[in-house]
Coordinates of C-alpha atoms in Angstrom, one line a residue:
Chain A
X1 CA 100.3 173.2 192.4
X2 CA 100.7 175.4 189.3
X3 CA 104.3 174.4 189.1
X4 CA 103.2 170.8 188.6
X5 CA 101.1 171.9 185.6
X6 CA 104.1 173.7 184.1
X7 CA 106.3 170.6 184.6
X8 CA 103.6 168.6 182.8
X9 CA 103.5 171.2 180.0
X10 CA 107.2 171.0 179.5
X11 CA 107.1 167.2 179.6
X12 CA 104.3 167.2 177.1
X13 CA 106.2 169.5 174.7
X14 CA 109.3 167.3 175.0
X15 CA 107.3 164.2 174.5
X16 CA 105.6 165.8 171.5
X17 CA 108.9 166.8 170.0
X18 CA 110.3 163.3 170.4
X19 CA 107.2 161.8 168.8
X20 CA 107.3 164.3 166.0
X21 CA 110.9 163.8 165.2
X22 CA 110.8 160.1 165.2
X23 CA 107.5 159.3 163.4
X24 CA 108.1 159.7 159.8
X25 CA 104.7 159.1 158.2
X26 CA 106.5 158.4 154.9
X27 CA 109.0 155.9 155.9
X28 CA 108.8 154.5 152.5
X29 CA 111.9 152.8 151.0
X30 CA 110.4 152.9 147.6
X31 CA 112.1 154.9 144.9
X32 CA 110.3 158.3 144.4
X33 CA 109.6 159.7 141.0
X34 CA 108.7 163.4 140.7
X35 CA 106.9 164.4 137.5
X36 CA 106.7 168.1 136.6
X37 CA 103.4 168.3 134.9
X38 CA 100.4 170.5 133.9
X39 CA 97.3 171.2 135.8
X40 CA 95.2 169.3 133.3
X41 CA 96.8 165.9 133.8
X42 CA 96.3 166.3 137.6
X43 CA 92.8 168.0 137.5
X44 CA 91.5 165.4 135.1
X45 CA 92.5 162.7 137.6
X46 CA 94.6 160.8 135.0
X47 CA 97.7 160.6 137.2
X48 CA 95.8 159.4 140.2
X49 CA 94.4 156.7 138.0
X50 CA 97.8 155.6 136.6
X51 CA 99.7 155.8 139.9
X52 CA 98.8 152.4 141.5
X53 CA 99.6 150.6 138.2
X54 CA 103.0 152.2 137.9
X55 CA 103.9 152.0 141.6
X56 CA 103.1 148.3 141.7
X57 CA 104.9 147.3 138.5
X58 CA 108.2 149.1 139.4
X59 CA 107.9 149.2 143.2
X60 CA 108.0 153.0 143.0
X61 CA 106.3 156.0 144.5
X62 CA 105.0 158.2 141.7
X63 CA 104.3 161.8 142.7
X64 CA 103.8 165.0 140.7
X65 CA 104.1 168.8 140.9
X66 CA 101.0 170.6 139.9
X67 CA 102.1 173.4 137.6
X68 CA 101.4 175.1 134.3
X69 CA 103.5 174.0 131.3
X70 CA 105.7 177.1 131.5
X71 CA 106.4 176.6 135.2
X72 CA 106.9 172.8 134.8
X73 CA 109.6 173.4 132.2
X74 CA 111.2 176.0 134.4
X75 CA 111.3 173.7 137.4
X76 CA 112.6 170.8 135.2
X77 CA 115.4 173.0 133.7
X78 CA 116.7 173.6 137.2
X79 CA 116.8 169.9 137.7
X80 CA 114.1 169.9 140.4
X81 CA 112.0 167.2 138.8
X82 CA 112.8 163.8 137.3
X83 CA 110.6 163.9 134.1
X84 CA 108.4 166.3 132.2
X85 CA 104.9 165.7 131.0
X86 CA 103.5 168.8 129.3
X87 CA 101.7 170.2 126.3
X88 CA 103.3 173.1 124.5
X89 CA 105.3 171.9 121.4
X90 CA 107.3 175.1 120.9
X91 CA 108.5 175.2 124.5
X92 CA 109.2 171.4 124.4
X93 CA 111.3 171.7 121.3
X94 CA 113.2 174.6 122.8
X95 CA 113.8 172.5 125.9
X96 CA 115.2 169.7 123.8
X97 CA 117.3 172.0 121.6
X98 CA 119.0 173.5 124.7
X99 CA 120.2 170.1 125.7
X100 CA 118.0 169.9 128.8
X101 CA 116.1 166.9 127.5
X102 CA 117.3 163.8 125.6
X103 CA 114.1 162.2 124.4
X104 CA 110.6 163.3 123.6
X105 CA 107.5 161.4 122.4
X106 CA 103.9 162.4 122.1
X107 CA 102.2 159.9 124.5
X108 CA 98.6 161.0 124.3
X109 CA 96.3 163.7 123.1
X110 CA 92.9 165.2 123.6
X111 CA 91.5 168.5 122.4
X112 CA 90.6 172.0 123.6
X113 CA 87.0 173.4 123.7
X114 CA 85.7 176.9 123.9
X115 CA 83.2 177.1 126.8
X116 CA 80.9 179.9 127.7
X117 CA 77.5 180.9 129.0
X118 CA 74.5 179.0 127.5
X119 CA 73.0 182.1 125.9
X120 CA 76.2 182.5 123.9
X121 CA 76.2 186.4 123.7
X122 CA 79.1 186.3 121.1
X123 CA 77.3 183.8 119.0
X124 CA 80.3 181.5 118.5
X125 CA 78.2 178.3 118.1
X126 CA 78.1 178.7 114.3
X127 CA 81.7 180.0 113.9
X128 CA 83.7 178.5 111.1
X129 CA 86.8 178.0 113.2
X130 CA 88.5 178.8 116.5
X131 CA 90.0 182.0 115.1
X132 CA 86.6 183.2 113.9
X133 CA 85.1 182.3 117.3
X134 CA 87.7 184.4 119.1
X135 CA 87.1 187.3 116.7
X136 CA 83.4 187.2 117.6
X137 CA 84.2 187.0 121.3
X138 CA 86.4 190.1 120.9
X139 CA 83.7 191.9 119.0
X140 CA 81.0 191.1 121.6
X141 CA 83.5 192.0 124.4
X142 CA 84.2 195.3 122.8
X143 CA 80.6 196.2 122.8
X144 CA 80.3 195.3 126.5
X145 CA 78.2 192.1 125.9
X146 CA 80.6 189.5 127.3
X147 CA 83.9 188.7 129.0
X148 CA 86.8 186.3 128.4
X149 CA 88.9 184.8 131.2
X150 CA 92.4 183.7 130.3
X151 CA 94.6 181.3 132.2
X152 CA 97.3 184.0 132.1
X153 CA 99.7 181.6 133.8
X154 CA 102.1 180.8 131.0
X155 CA 100.7 177.3 130.7
X156 CA 100.3 175.2 127.5
X157 CA 96.6 176.2 127.3
X158 CA 97.6 179.8 127.7
X159 CA 100.1 179.5 124.9
X160 CA 97.5 178.1 122.5
X161 CA 95.1 180.8 123.5
X162 CA 97.6 183.5 122.6
X163 CA 98.4 181.7 119.3
X164 CA 94.7 181.9 118.4
X165 CA 94.5 185.6 119.3
X166 CA 97.5 186.4 117.2
X167 CA 96.1 184.3 114.3
X168 CA 93.0 186.5 114.7
X169 CA 95.2 189.5 114.5
X170 CA 94.2 190.7 118.0
X171 CA 96.0 191.6 121.1
X172 CA 93.3 191.3 123.9
X173 CA 95.5 192.2 126.8
X174 CA 94.6 195.4 128.7
X175 CA 91.1 195.3 127.3
X176 CA 88.2 195.7 129.7
X177 CA 86.5 192.5 128.6
X178 CA 89.7 190.4 129.0
X179 CA 90.7 189.0 132.4
X180 CA 93.8 187.0 133.3
X181 CA 93.3 184.6 136.2
X182 CA 96.9 183.5 136.6
X183 CA 95.6 180.1 137.9
X184 CA 95.1 176.5 136.9
X185 CA 92.5 175.3 134.5
X186 CA 89.9 174.4 137.1
X187 CA 90.1 177.7 138.9
X188 CA 89.9 179.5 135.6
X189 CA 86.7 177.6 134.6
X190 CA 85.2 178.4 137.9
X191 CA 85.9 182.1 137.6
X192 CA 84.4 182.0 134.1
X193 CA 81.3 180.4 135.4
X194 CA 80.9 183.1 138.1
X195 CA 81.5 185.9 135.6
X196 CA 79.5 184.2 132.8
X197 CA 82.5 184.5 130.6
X198 CA 84.1 182.6 127.8
X199 CA 87.3 180.6 128.2
X200 CA 89.5 178.0 126.5
X201 CA 89.8 174.7 128.3
X202 CA 91.3 171.3 127.7
X203 CA 88.4 168.8 127.4
X204 CA 89.7 166.6 130.3
X205 CA 89.6 169.2 133.0
X206 CA 86.3 170.5 131.7
X207 CA 84.6 167.1 131.9
X208 CA 86.0 166.3 135.3
X209 CA 85.0 169.7 136.8
X210 CA 81.5 169.4 135.2
X211 CA 81.1 166.0 136.8
X212 CA 82.3 167.4 140.2
X213 CA 80.2 170.6 140.2
X214 CA 77.2 169.6 138.1
X215 CA 74.6 172.4 137.8
X216 CA 76.7 174.8 139.8
X217 CA 78.9 175.2 136.8
X218 CA 76.9 177.5 134.6
X219 CA 78.8 177.0 131.3
X220 CA 78.6 174.9 128.2
X221 CA 80.9 173.8 125.4
X222 CA 80.0 176.2 122.6
X223 CA 82.8 175.5 120.1
X224 CA 84.8 172.4 119.4
X225 CA 86.4 170.3 116.6
X226 CA 88.8 172.7 114.9
X227 CA 92.1 171.0 114.0
X228 CA 93.8 174.0 115.6
X229 CA 92.4 172.9 119.0
X230 CA 94.3 169.5 119.0
X231 CA 96.1 169.1 122.3
X232 CA 99.0 166.6 122.2
X233 CA 101.0 165.8 125.4
X234 CA 104.7 165.3 125.2
X235 CA 106.7 163.2 127.6
X236 CA 110.3 164.4 127.9
X237 CA 113.3 162.6 129.5
X238 CA 115.7 165.0 131.2
X239 CA 119.4 164.9 130.4
X240 CA 121.1 162.8 133.1
X241 CA 124.5 164.3 132.3
X242 CA 123.2 167.8 132.9
X243 CA 121.1 166.8 135.9
X244 CA 123.1 164.1 137.8
X245 CA 121.0 164.4 140.9
X246 CA 117.7 163.4 139.3
X247 CA 116.2 159.9 139.5
X248 CA 116.9 159.2 135.8
X249 CA 116.6 155.4 136.1
X250 CA 113.1 155.6 137.4
X251 CA 112.2 158.4 134.9
X252 CA 113.1 156.1 132.0
X253 CA 111.0 153.3 133.5
X254 CA 108.1 155.8 133.6
X255 CA 108.7 156.7 130.0
X256 CA 108.7 153.0 129.1
X257 CA 105.5 152.4 131.1
X258 CA 103.7 155.3 129.3
X259 CA 104.6 154.1 125.8
X260 CA 104.1 150.4 126.5
X261 CA 101.0 148.5 125.5
X262 CA 99.9 148.5 129.2
X263 CA 100.4 152.3 129.7
X264 CA 98.7 153.2 126.4
X265 CA 95.8 150.9 127.1
X266 CA 95.4 152.5 130.6
X267 CA 95.3 156.0 129.1
X268 CA 92.7 154.8 126.6
X269 CA 90.6 153.1 129.3
X270 CA 90.4 156.1 131.7
X271 CA 86.9 157.5 131.9
X272 CA 85.4 160.5 133.7
X273 CA 81.6 160.5 134.0
X274 CA 81.6 157.8 131.3
X275 CA 83.6 160.0 128.9
X276 CA 87.0 159.1 127.5
X277 CA 89.2 162.2 127.8
X278 CA 92.7 161.1 126.8
X279 CA 93.6 159.2 123.6
X280 CA 96.8 157.2 123.3
X281 CA 99.2 158.7 120.7
X282 CA 102.5 156.9 120.9
X283 CA 103.4 156.0 117.3
X284 CA 100.4 157.9 115.9
X285 CA 101.8 161.4 115.4
X286 CA 101.3 161.5 111.7
X287 CA 97.8 160.0 111.9
X288 CA 96.7 162.9 114.1
X289 CA 98.4 165.5 111.9
X290 CA 101.6 166.1 113.9
X291 CA 105.2 166.0 112.5
X292 CA 106.7 162.5 112.3
X293 CA 108.4 161.0 115.4
X294 CA 109.7 157.9 113.5
X295 CA 113.2 158.0 115.1
X296 CA 111.9 158.3 118.7
X297 CA 109.3 155.6 118.2
X298 CA 111.9 153.2 116.8
X299 CA 114.2 153.9 119.7
X300 CA 111.5 153.3 122.3
X301 CA 110.3 150.1 120.7
X302 CA 113.9 148.8 121.0
X303 CA 114.0 149.9 124.7
X304 CA 110.6 148.3 125.4
X305 CA 111.8 144.9 124.1
X306 CA 115.1 145.2 126.0
X307 CA 113.1 145.6 129.1
X308 CA 110.7 142.8 128.4
X309 CA 107.8 145.1 127.7
X310 CA 105.5 145.2 124.7
X311 CA 104.8 148.1 122.4
X312 CA 101.1 148.9 121.7
X313 CA 99.5 146.8 118.9
X314 CA 99.1 149.7 116.4
X315 CA 102.9 150.3 116.3
X316 CA 104.0 147.8 113.6
X317 CA 107.4 146.3 113.8
X318 CA 109.4 148.9 111.9
Chain B
X1 CA 74.8 171.9 146.0
X2 CA 75.5 175.5 146.8
X3 CA 76.7 177.6 149.7
X4 CA 75.6 176.5 153.1
X5 CA 74.8 173.0 152.0
X6 CA 78.5 172.5 151.1
X7 CA 79.6 173.8 154.5
X8 CA 77.1 171.5 156.2
X9 CA 78.1 168.4 154.2
X10 CA 81.7 169.5 154.8
X11 CA 81.0 169.3 158.6
X12 CA 79.3 165.9 158.2
X13 CA 82.2 164.7 156.0
X14 CA 84.8 166.0 158.5
X15 CA 83.2 164.0 161.3
X16 CA 83.1 161.0 159.0
X17 CA 86.7 161.4 158.0
X18 CA 88.0 162.0 161.5
X19 CA 86.2 158.9 162.9
X20 CA 86.8 156.6 159.9
X21 CA 90.5 157.2 160.2
X22 CA 91.0 157.6 156.4
X23 CA 94.7 156.8 155.9
X24 CA 95.2 159.7 153.5
X25 CA 93.7 162.2 155.9
X26 CA 95.6 160.8 158.8
X27 CA 98.8 161.1 156.9
X28 CA 98.1 164.6 155.8
X29 CA 97.1 165.7 159.3
X30 CA 100.2 164.1 160.9
X31 CA 102.5 165.8 158.3
X32 CA 100.9 169.2 159.1
X33 CA 101.4 168.6 162.8
X34 CA 104.9 167.3 162.4
X35 CA 106.1 170.1 160.1
X36 CA 104.4 173.0 162.0
X37 CA 105.1 171.4 165.4
X38 CA 108.8 171.0 164.8
X39 CA 109.1 174.4 163.1
X40 CA 107.4 176.0 166.2
X41 CA 109.7 174.1 168.7
X42 CA 112.8 175.0 166.8
X43 CA 111.7 178.6 166.1
X44 CA 110.9 178.9 169.8
X45 CA 114.2 177.4 170.9
X46 CA 116.0 180.0 168.8
X47 CA 113.6 182.9 169.0
X48 CA 112.8 183.0 172.7
X49 CA 116.5 183.3 173.9
X50 CA 117.0 185.9 171.1
X51 CA 114.0 187.9 172.3
X52 CA 115.1 187.7 175.9
X53 CA 118.6 188.8 175.0
X54 CA 117.3 191.8 173.1
X55 CA 114.7 192.7 175.8
X56 CA 117.1 192.5 178.8
X57 CA 120.2 194.0 177.4
X58 CA 120.7 197.7 176.6
X59 CA 122.8 198.3 173.5
X60 CA 123.1 200.8 170.7
X61 CA 120.6 200.3 167.9
X62 CA 118.2 198.3 170.2
X63 CA 115.2 200.2 168.8
X64 CA 116.2 199.3 165.3
X65 CA 116.7 195.6 166.2
X66 CA 113.2 195.6 167.8
X67 CA 111.6 197.2 164.8
X68 CA 113.3 194.8 162.5
X69 CA 112.0 191.8 164.5
X70 CA 108.5 193.3 164.6
X71 CA 108.6 193.8 160.9
X72 CA 109.7 190.2 160.3
X73 CA 106.8 189.0 162.4
X74 CA 104.7 189.7 159.4
X75 CA 107.0 188.0 156.9
X76 CA 104.9 187.0 153.8
X77 CA 105.0 183.2 153.7
X78 CA 105.1 183.2 149.9
X79 CA 108.2 185.3 149.9
X80 CA 109.9 182.9 152.4
X81 CA 108.9 180.0 150.1
X82 CA 110.3 181.7 147.0
X83 CA 113.6 182.6 148.6
X84 CA 114.1 179.0 149.9
X85 CA 113.0 177.6 146.5
X86 CA 115.8 179.5 144.8
X87 CA 118.3 178.5 147.5
X88 CA 117.4 174.9 147.7
X89 CA 116.8 174.3 144.0
X90 CA 119.1 171.6 142.8
X91 CA 121.1 174.1 140.7
X92 CA 120.9 176.7 143.5
X93 CA 123.6 177.4 146.1
X94 CA 122.2 174.9 148.6
X95 CA 121.2 172.3 146.0
X96 CA 123.7 169.8 147.3
X97 CA 121.5 169.3 150.4
X98 CA 118.8 167.8 148.2
X99 CA 116.1 169.3 150.4
X100 CA 113.7 170.8 147.9
X101 CA 110.2 169.1 147.9
X102 CA 110.9 167.4 151.3
X103 CA 109.2 167.9 154.7
X104 CA 112.5 169.2 156.0
X105 CA 112.4 172.1 153.5
X106 CA 108.8 172.8 154.8
X107 CA 110.1 172.9 158.4
X108 CA 112.9 175.2 157.4
X109 CA 110.5 177.7 155.7
X110 CA 108.1 177.7 158.6
X111 CA 110.9 177.9 161.2
X112 CA 112.0 181.1 159.4
X113 CA 108.5 182.5 159.9
X114 CA 108.1 181.4 163.5
X115 CA 111.5 182.6 164.8
X116 CA 110.7 186.3 164.5
X117 CA 107.2 185.8 166.0
X118 CA 108.7 184.0 169.0
X119 CA 111.4 186.6 169.4
X120 CA 108.9 189.5 169.0
X121 CA 106.3 188.2 171.5
X122 CA 109.1 187.3 174.0
X123 CA 110.4 190.9 173.8
X124 CA 107.0 192.4 174.5
X125 CA 106.2 190.0 177.3
X126 CA 109.6 190.3 179.0
X127 CA 109.5 194.1 178.7
X128 CA 106.3 194.3 180.6
X129 CA 107.6 192.6 183.7
X130 CA 107.8 194.9 186.7
X131 CA 111.4 196.2 186.8
X132 CA 111.3 195.8 190.6
X133 CA 111.6 192.1 190.1
X134 CA 115.0 192.5 188.6
X135 CA 116.2 194.7 191.4
X136 CA 114.9 192.2 194.0
X137 CA 116.5 189.3 192.2
X138 CA 119.9 191.1 191.9
X139 CA 119.7 192.2 195.6
X140 CA 119.1 188.6 196.6
X141 CA 122.4 187.8 194.9
X142 CA 121.2 186.3 191.6
X143 CA 123.9 186.1 188.9
X144 CA 123.0 187.2 185.4
X145 CA 122.0 183.7 184.3
X146 CA 119.7 183.2 187.3
X147 CA 118.4 186.7 186.8
X148 CA 117.4 185.9 183.2
X149 CA 115.9 182.6 184.3
X150 CA 113.8 184.3 186.9
X151 CA 112.5 186.9 184.4
X152 CA 111.8 184.3 181.8
X153 CA 109.9 182.2 184.4
X154 CA 107.9 185.3 185.3
X155 CA 107.1 185.8 181.6
X156 CA 106.3 182.2 181.0
X157 CA 102.7 182.7 180.0
X158 CA 103.9 185.2 177.4
X159 CA 106.5 182.7 176.2
X160 CA 103.9 180.1 175.8
X161 CA 101.7 182.6 173.9
X162 CA 104.7 183.1 171.6
X163 CA 104.8 179.4 170.8
X164 CA 101.0 179.2 170.3
X165 CA 101.0 182.3 168.0
X166 CA 103.9 180.8 166.1
X167 CA 102.2 177.4 165.8
X168 CA 99.0 179.1 164.6
X169 CA 100.8 181.0 161.9
X170 CA 102.7 177.9 160.8
X171 CA 99.9 175.4 160.6
X172 CA 97.6 177.8 158.7
X173 CA 100.2 178.9 156.3
X174 CA 100.1 177.7 152.7
X175 CA 102.3 179.9 150.5
X176 CA 105.7 178.8 151.7
X177 CA 105.1 175.1 152.0
X178 CA 103.3 174.9 148.6
X179 CA 106.5 176.2 146.9
X180 CA 109.2 174.3 148.8
X181 CA 107.1 171.2 149.6
X182 CA 105.5 170.9 146.2
X183 CA 102.3 169.3 147.6
X184 CA 103.5 165.8 146.7
X185 CA 100.9 163.1 147.5
X186 CA 101.8 161.0 150.5
X187 CA 105.0 163.0 151.2
X188 CA 104.7 166.7 151.4
X189 CA 100.9 167.2 151.2
X190 CA 99.8 169.1 154.2
X191 CA 96.3 170.2 155.3
X192 CA 96.5 173.7 153.8
X193 CA 98.0 172.6 150.5
X194 CA 95.5 169.7 150.2
X195 CA 92.7 172.3 150.7
X196 CA 94.1 174.4 147.8
X197 CA 94.2 171.4 145.5
X198 CA 90.7 170.2 146.5
X199 CA 89.3 173.7 146.0
X200 CA 90.9 173.9 142.6
X201 CA 89.4 170.6 141.6
X202 CA 85.9 171.7 142.8
X203 CA 85.9 169.1 145.6
X204 CA 84.5 171.6 148.1
X205 CA 83.0 169.2 150.6
X206 CA 86.4 167.4 151.2
X207 CA 88.1 170.8 151.2
X208 CA 85.8 172.1 154.0
X209 CA 86.3 168.8 155.9
X210 CA 90.0 169.3 156.0
X211 CA 89.5 172.9 156.9
X212 CA 87.5 171.8 159.9
X213 CA 90.2 169.4 161.0
X214 CA 92.7 172.4 160.7
X215 CA 90.4 174.6 162.8
X216 CA 90.0 171.9 165.4
X217 CA 93.8 171.5 165.8
X218 CA 94.2 175.3 166.3
X219 CA 91.3 175.3 168.8
X220 CA 92.8 172.5 170.9
X221 CA 96.2 174.2 171.1
X222 CA 94.6 177.5 172.1
X223 CA 92.3 175.8 174.7
X224 CA 95.4 174.3 176.4
X225 CA 97.0 177.8 176.5
X226 CA 93.9 179.4 178.0
X227 CA 93.7 176.8 180.6
X228 CA 97.3 177.4 181.6
X229 CA 96.9 181.2 181.7
X230 CA 94.0 180.8 184.1
X231 CA 96.0 178.6 186.3
X232 CA 99.1 180.8 186.6
X233 CA 97.5 183.9 187.9
X234 CA 99.7 184.3 191.0
X235 CA 103.1 185.3 189.9
X236 CA 106.6 184.6 191.3
X237 CA 106.9 188.3 192.0
X238 CA 104.0 188.1 194.3
X239 CA 105.5 185.1 196.0
X240 CA 108.8 186.8 196.7
X241 CA 107.0 189.9 198.0
X242 CA 104.7 188.1 200.3
X243 CA 107.6 186.0 201.7
X244 CA 106.0 182.8 200.6
X245 CA 108.3 179.8 200.3
X246 CA 109.7 180.0 196.8
X247 CA 110.9 177.3 194.6
X248 CA 114.5 176.3 194.5
X249 CA 116.4 176.9 191.3

């Protein structure tokens, strides 16, 4: 009797293994694109929003790796992704200078906000700038009145935060009031909420998380609008000679899609809880106070026309 | 929403998701089952013979080998993931295989974790078999291969336990498959990595729902094992001793 059961078990295991090894749930023949990107483009839901449009137009399967900017650049420089969409200009320029990337354009921007508890113990609401706000947080932290939670994950947001600290002439690390989460933006905001601490966030992730958590998120935007808090996103094409194994053909199509009239319009039309959180930036670098990208813009306009695509209306025929 | 409410809505949502057959959830669940199932079968296919070999042979350094296997049973998944990432990275030594961010890489990482578990549990269950059984088998003229087969048959519940423990470790693991799989939507997103992402994004109800699916799978596998254990009380050893007709090999 029991032997029969054992025979059945063995048969079941064998059947299961045959089923497992033959069913490939992803028997897609579509070409896959792997974007190494930041937590903010994922957490804000922008990529989820863009995916069906890109997939349909190019018969592709767009996927992404959820990383901080530092990690995304490290993964791309090993040739483990097809294209890079990040926000840390210094690291981006270094990546291009080392020959890992061939083209870069600013495709969109939003801004950073300083968020914290409603009672604002460091009184940053009336601060004259981001640097002054950080100085006040450090002061209040030093007297035990508040805390600051840092991403601490080598991301673009973390890089900007460190830039503000050094502009304020402070090194907050190893201070009792300063915590490093080592996690993505959403997790860091949630930790800040639990600890009733201050943190620096990109606006997109903040809005998305606020709409997901509502009253459970006990923080507010306390400081915004400093030019220093501008957050431009760069799209970087990897060097196909250096990384022959990547899907460079589809990567270029994604680049074209993002800088085309359609892509820029989609970025503009994305809303979270009724708020626009990304602004198209292709060909607008100088208007938003960034160094000129004339050469790149001209190159991509040429490539757009060659591929039967249209540049956005604000880019004049140059 | 706070606390228990989320767990409750998570339960409701889980039932909804399971019965609505949401294609994303189905795909994620199948991928988890496929990756962990195959990793367990392969890990078992390699680990059980290895464990039997170590348990039944006497050789120098046996104690050391057993301790090493026991240590590896607790291999940190995140370390396995990291090592495979470095190996499989396209500029790494195994980059030519193009395996990084594929389900196959996930299977490889989990297989590495399951193998020592299967070997370790096999060693402990084969070692506890009454030594008289071996003597009886040999005296009845069994050759070494038959002898091993008899002993493994005797330890079958333990071997099945090895597979179930391995499967439990594999399906609930997140560190390794997050690194080598990359959590790619529709391709390498498994239950555990999806839960991490949903939690990060504050989608707690959906995260709990997937967690409940994960628990249900683990429960089903364990229920089958318990059922089998209850059925196979009487052992081969008892059969031989009581001169009952025994099965033909």
